[in-house]
């Protein structure tokens, strides 16, 4: 078994957490099937890359759906869950995932949600820098 075979197994293991109803990856080993979380945005690169290397459209579709659903359902315009909050760690994971998703899909809204230089008091750039994600942004632009 090659190293890439193990990576393929990992991607398919992650894919077992996908809910076609919710169009998201569920919280692993959750007793409740409807729990999803932003952390899985960090895993989209695995799905996209294995999809590319192994020509597996199913994995691509999962990654696309998860990124798209997260973009439209999990974020308020001010990137918080309440008027007085933001979650920088989760936000940086999401930004990383959106940048990766843009890299593989070239769908502009993924890049647009990852960073908006015109937004007032934009904390996204700080999250990018803190996470080291700025490297990925520079590579794809």
PDB file of C-alpha atoms in Angstrom:
ATOM      1  CA  UNK A   1       0.000   0.000   0.000  1.00  0.00           C
ATOM      2  CA  UNK A   2       1.429   3.365  -1.019  1.00  0.00           C
ATOM      3  CA  UNK A   3       1.315   6.579   0.959  1.00  0.00           C
ATOM      4  CA  UNK A   4      -1.217   7.951  -1.493  1.00  0.00           C
ATOM      5  CA  UNK A   5      -3.436   4.895  -0.939  1.00  0.00           C
ATOM      6  CA  UNK A   6      -3.518   5.836   2.742  1.00  0.00           C
ATOM      7  CA  UNK A   7      -4.431   9.425   1.837  1.00  0.00           C
ATOM      8  CA  UNK A   8      -7.278   8.112  -0.352  1.00  0.00           C
ATOM      9  CA  UNK A   9      -8.535   5.998   2.546  1.00  0.00           C
ATOM     10  CA  UNK A  10      -8.417   9.081   4.783  1.00  0.00           C
ATOM     11  CA  UNK A  11     -10.402  11.154   2.296  1.00  0.00           C
ATOM     12  CA  UNK A  12     -13.045   8.459   1.947  1.00  0.00           C
ATOM     13  CA  UNK A  13     -13.187   8.074   5.719  1.00  0.00           C
ATOM     14  CA  UNK A  14     -13.845  11.813   6.009  1.00  0.00           C
ATOM     15  CA  UNK A  15     -16.480  11.520   3.274  1.00  0.00           C
ATOM     16  CA  UNK A  16     -18.465   9.107   5.456  1.00  0.00           C
ATOM     17  CA  UNK A  17     -19.277  12.111   7.667  1.00  0.00           C
ATOM     18  CA  UNK A  18     -21.006  13.882   4.759  1.00  0.00           C
ATOM     19  CA  UNK A  19     -24.750  14.472   4.943  1.00  0.00           C
ATOM     20  CA  UNK A  20     -26.369  14.923   1.545  1.00  0.00           C
ATOM     21  CA  UNK A  21     -29.403  16.414   3.296  1.00  0.00           C
ATOM     22  CA  UNK A  22     -27.464  19.139   5.089  1.00  0.00           C
ATOM     23  CA  UNK A  23     -24.704  19.265   2.433  1.00  0.00           C
ATOM     24  CA  UNK A  24     -22.055  19.449   5.145  1.00  0.00           C
ATOM     25  CA  UNK A  25     -19.568  17.213   6.875  1.00  0.00           C
ATOM     26  CA  UNK A  26     -20.923  16.273  10.277  1.00  0.00           C
ATOM     27  CA  UNK A  27     -19.057  16.381  13.538  1.00  0.00           C
ATOM     28  CA  UNK A  28     -17.099  13.123  13.645  1.00  0.00           C
ATOM     29  CA  UNK A  29     -18.482  10.474  15.995  1.00  0.00           C
ATOM     30  CA  UNK A  30     -21.372  12.715  16.982  1.00  0.00           C
ATOM     31  CA  UNK A  31     -24.413  11.158  18.580  1.00  0.00           C
ATOM     32  CA  UNK A  32     -26.477  13.790  16.786  1.00  0.00           C
ATOM     33  CA  UNK A  33     -26.354  13.541  13.004  1.00  0.00           C
ATOM     34  CA  UNK A  34     -27.086  17.218  12.493  1.00  0.00           C
ATOM     35  CA  UNK A  35     -24.029  18.703  14.218  1.00  0.00           C
ATOM     36  CA  UNK A  36     -21.645  20.457  11.834  1.00  0.00           C
ATOM     37  CA  UNK A  37     -18.703  22.681  12.580  1.00  0.00           C
ATOM     38  CA  UNK A  38     -16.359  25.078  10.844  1.00  0.00           C
ATOM     39  CA  UNK A  39     -13.284  23.009  11.664  1.00  0.00           C
ATOM     40  CA  UNK A  40     -13.928  20.779   8.661  1.00  0.00           C
ATOM     41  CA  UNK A  41     -13.092  23.678   6.346  1.00  0.00           C
ATOM     42  CA  UNK A  42      -9.489  22.703   7.133  1.00  0.00           C
ATOM     43  CA  UNK A  43     -10.140  19.267   5.605  1.00  0.00           C
ATOM     44  CA  UNK A  44     -11.409  20.422   2.222  1.00  0.00           C
ATOM     45  CA  UNK A  45      -7.930  20.420   0.710  1.00  0.00           C
ATOM     46  CA  UNK A  46      -7.696  16.680   1.386  1.00  0.00           C
ATOM     47  CA  UNK A  47     -10.966  16.064  -0.451  1.00  0.00           C
ATOM     48  CA  UNK A  48     -10.125  18.336  -3.374  1.00  0.00           C
ATOM     49  CA  UNK A  49      -6.604  17.005  -3.827  1.00  0.00           C
ATOM     50  CA  UNK A  50      -7.620  13.348  -3.687  1.00  0.00           C
ATOM     51  CA  UNK A  51     -10.446  14.195  -6.067  1.00  0.00           C
ATOM     52  CA  UNK A  52      -7.923  15.651  -8.520  1.00  0.00           C
ATOM     53  CA  UNK A  53      -5.340  12.908  -8.164  1.00  0.00           C
ATOM     54  CA  UNK A  54      -7.762   9.967  -8.158  1.00  0.00           C
ATOM     55  CA  UNK A  55     -10.331  11.525 -10.534  1.00  0.00           C
ATOM     56  CA  UNK A  56     -13.027  11.127  -7.876  1.00  0.00           C
ATOM     57  CA  UNK A  57     -15.921  13.487  -8.610  1.00  0.00           C
ATOM     58  CA  UNK A  58     -17.771  12.400  -5.451  1.00  0.00           C
ATOM     59  CA  UNK A  59     -15.052  13.843  -3.193  1.00  0.00           C
ATOM     60  CA  UNK A  60     -14.961  17.048  -5.237  1.00  0.00           C
ATOM     61  CA  UNK A  61     -18.721  17.411  -4.901  1.00  0.00           C
ATOM     62  CA  UNK A  62     -18.562  16.945  -1.126  1.00  0.00           C
ATOM     63  CA  UNK A  63     -15.859  19.589  -0.749  1.00  0.00           C
ATOM     64  CA  UNK A  64     -17.709  22.007  -3.044  1.00  0.00           C
ATOM     65  CA  UNK A  65     -21.039  21.533  -1.258  1.00  0.00           C
ATOM     66  CA  UNK A  66     -19.492  21.911   2.185  1.00  0.00           C
ATOM     67  CA  UNK A  67     -17.644  25.095   1.235  1.00  0.00           C
ATOM     68  CA  UNK A  68     -20.688  26.541  -0.474  1.00  0.00           C
ATOM     69  CA  UNK A  69     -23.075  25.674   2.353  1.00  0.00           C
ATOM     70  CA  UNK A  70     -20.678  27.096   4.933  1.00  0.00           C
ATOM     71  CA  UNK A  71     -20.339  30.304   2.943  1.00  0.00           C
ATOM     72  CA  UNK A  72     -24.082  30.879   2.729  1.00  0.00           C
ATOM     73  CA  UNK A  73     -25.332  29.455   6.026  1.00  0.00           C
ATOM     74  CA  UNK A  74     -22.638  29.791   8.665  1.00  0.00           C
ATOM     75  CA  UNK A  75     -21.538  33.404   8.388  1.00  0.00           C
ATOM     76  CA  UNK A  76     -23.206  36.661   9.237  1.00  0.00           C
ATOM     77  CA  UNK A  77     -22.244  39.767   7.297  1.00  0.00           C
ATOM     78  CA  UNK A  78     -20.093  40.874  10.227  1.00  0.00           C
ATOM     79  CA  UNK A  79     -18.528  37.373  10.580  1.00  0.00           C
ATOM     80  CA  UNK A  80     -19.857  36.712  14.065  1.00  0.00           C
ATOM     81  CA  UNK A  81     -22.730  34.829  15.664  1.00  0.00           C
ATOM     82  CA  UNK A  82     -23.974  37.854  17.594  1.00  0.00           C
ATOM     83  CA  UNK A  83     -23.630  41.618  17.432  1.00  0.00           C
ATOM     84  CA  UNK A  84     -20.942  41.551  20.094  1.00  0.00           C
ATOM     85  CA  UNK A  85     -18.823  38.547  19.065  1.00  0.00           C
ATOM     86  CA  UNK A  86     -16.394  36.932  16.676  1.00  0.00           C
ATOM     87  CA  UNK A  87     -14.567  33.609  16.882  1.00  0.00           C
ATOM     88  CA  UNK A  88     -11.100  34.208  15.460  1.00  0.00           C
ATOM     89  CA  UNK A  89      -9.895  30.598  15.501  1.00  0.00           C
ATOM     90  CA  UNK A  90     -12.979  29.286  13.718  1.00  0.00           C
ATOM     91  CA  UNK A  91     -12.904  32.250  11.405  1.00  0.00           C
ATOM     92  CA  UNK A  92      -9.309  31.528  10.417  1.00  0.00           C
ATOM     93  CA  UNK A  93     -10.183  27.878   9.709  1.00  0.00           C
ATOM     94  CA  UNK A  94     -13.051  28.993   7.513  1.00  0.00           C
ATOM     95  CA  UNK A  95     -10.909  31.553   5.705  1.00  0.00           C
ATOM     96  CA  UNK A  96      -8.287  28.896   5.042  1.00  0.00           C
ATOM     97  CA  UNK A  97     -10.969  26.561   3.697  1.00  0.00           C
ATOM     98  CA  UNK A  98     -12.471  29.250   1.482  1.00  0.00           C
ATOM     99  CA  UNK A  99      -9.064  30.092   0.014  1.00  0.00           C
ATOM    100  CA  UNK A 100      -8.364  26.412  -0.641  1.00  0.00           C
ATOM    101  CA  UNK A 101     -11.821  25.977  -2.149  1.00  0.00           C
ATOM    102  CA  UNK A 102     -11.224  28.949  -4.417  1.00  0.00           C
ATOM    103  CA  UNK A 103      -7.862  27.496  -5.450  1.00  0.00           C
ATOM    104  CA  UNK A 104      -9.509  24.279  -6.615  1.00  0.00           C
ATOM    105  CA  UNK A 105     -12.739  25.716  -8.052  1.00  0.00           C
ATOM    106  CA  UNK A 106     -11.851  29.263  -9.169  1.00  0.00           C
ATOM    107  CA  UNK A 107     -15.333  30.259  -7.981  1.00  0.00           C
ATOM    108  CA  UNK A 108     -14.845  33.923  -7.055  1.00  0.00           C
ATOM    109  CA  UNK A 109     -17.327  34.099  -4.126  1.00  0.00           C
ATOM    110  CA  UNK A 110     -15.059  31.745  -2.141  1.00  0.00           C
ATOM    111  CA  UNK A 111     -12.201  34.213  -2.429  1.00  0.00           C
ATOM    112  CA  UNK A 112     -14.492  37.177  -1.826  1.00  0.00           C
ATOM    113  CA  UNK A 113     -15.724  35.802   1.494  1.00  0.00           C
ATOM    114  CA  UNK A 114     -12.189  34.905   2.548  1.00  0.00           C
ATOM    115  CA  UNK A 115     -11.009  38.478   2.474  1.00  0.00           C
ATOM    116  CA  UNK A 116     -12.571  41.879   1.971  1.00  0.00           C
ATOM    117  CA  UNK A 117     -10.023  44.665   2.190  1.00  0.00           C
ATOM    118  CA  UNK A 118     -12.792  47.265   1.987  1.00  0.00           C
ATOM    119  CA  UNK A 119     -14.725  46.084   5.039  1.00  0.00           C
ATOM    120  CA  UNK A 120     -14.407  48.336   8.084  1.00  0.00           C
ATOM    121  CA  UNK A 121     -12.455  46.850  10.965  1.00  0.00           C
ATOM    122  CA  UNK A 122     -11.866  43.707   8.949  1.00  0.00           C
ATOM    123  CA  UNK A 123     -10.534  41.045  11.302  1.00  0.00           C
ATOM    124  CA  UNK A 124     -10.135  38.547   8.465  1.00  0.00           C
ATOM    125  CA  UNK A 125      -6.685  39.758   7.477  1.00  0.00           C
ATOM    126  CA  UNK A 126      -5.529  39.433  11.087  1.00  0.00           C
ATOM    127  CA  UNK A 127      -6.880  35.897  11.214  1.00  0.00           C
ATOM    128  CA  UNK A 128      -5.091  35.090   7.957  1.00  0.00           C
ATOM    129  CA  UNK A 129      -1.794  36.410   9.221  1.00  0.00           C
ATOM    130  CA  UNK A 130      -2.111  34.670  12.580  1.00  0.00           C
ATOM    131  CA  UNK A 131      -2.832  31.360  10.886  1.00  0.00           C
ATOM    132  CA  UNK A 132      -0.105  31.664   8.264  1.00  0.00           C
ATOM    133  CA  UNK A 133      -2.824  31.367   5.640  1.00  0.00           C
ATOM    134  CA  UNK A 134      -1.578  34.463   3.858  1.00  0.00           C
ATOM    135  CA  UNK A 135       0.898  32.124   2.112  1.00  0.00           C
ATOM    136  CA  UNK A 136      -1.971  30.367   0.344  1.00  0.00           C
ATOM    137  CA  UNK A 137      -3.563  33.665  -0.648  1.00  0.00           C
ATOM    138  CA  UNK A 138      -0.311  34.902  -2.197  1.00  0.00           C
ATOM    139  CA  UNK A 139       0.174  31.633  -4.096  1.00  0.00           C
ATOM    140  CA  UNK A 140      -3.250  31.688  -5.775  1.00  0.00           C
ATOM    141  CA  UNK A 141      -3.476  35.361  -6.712  1.00  0.00           C
TER     142      UNK A 141
END
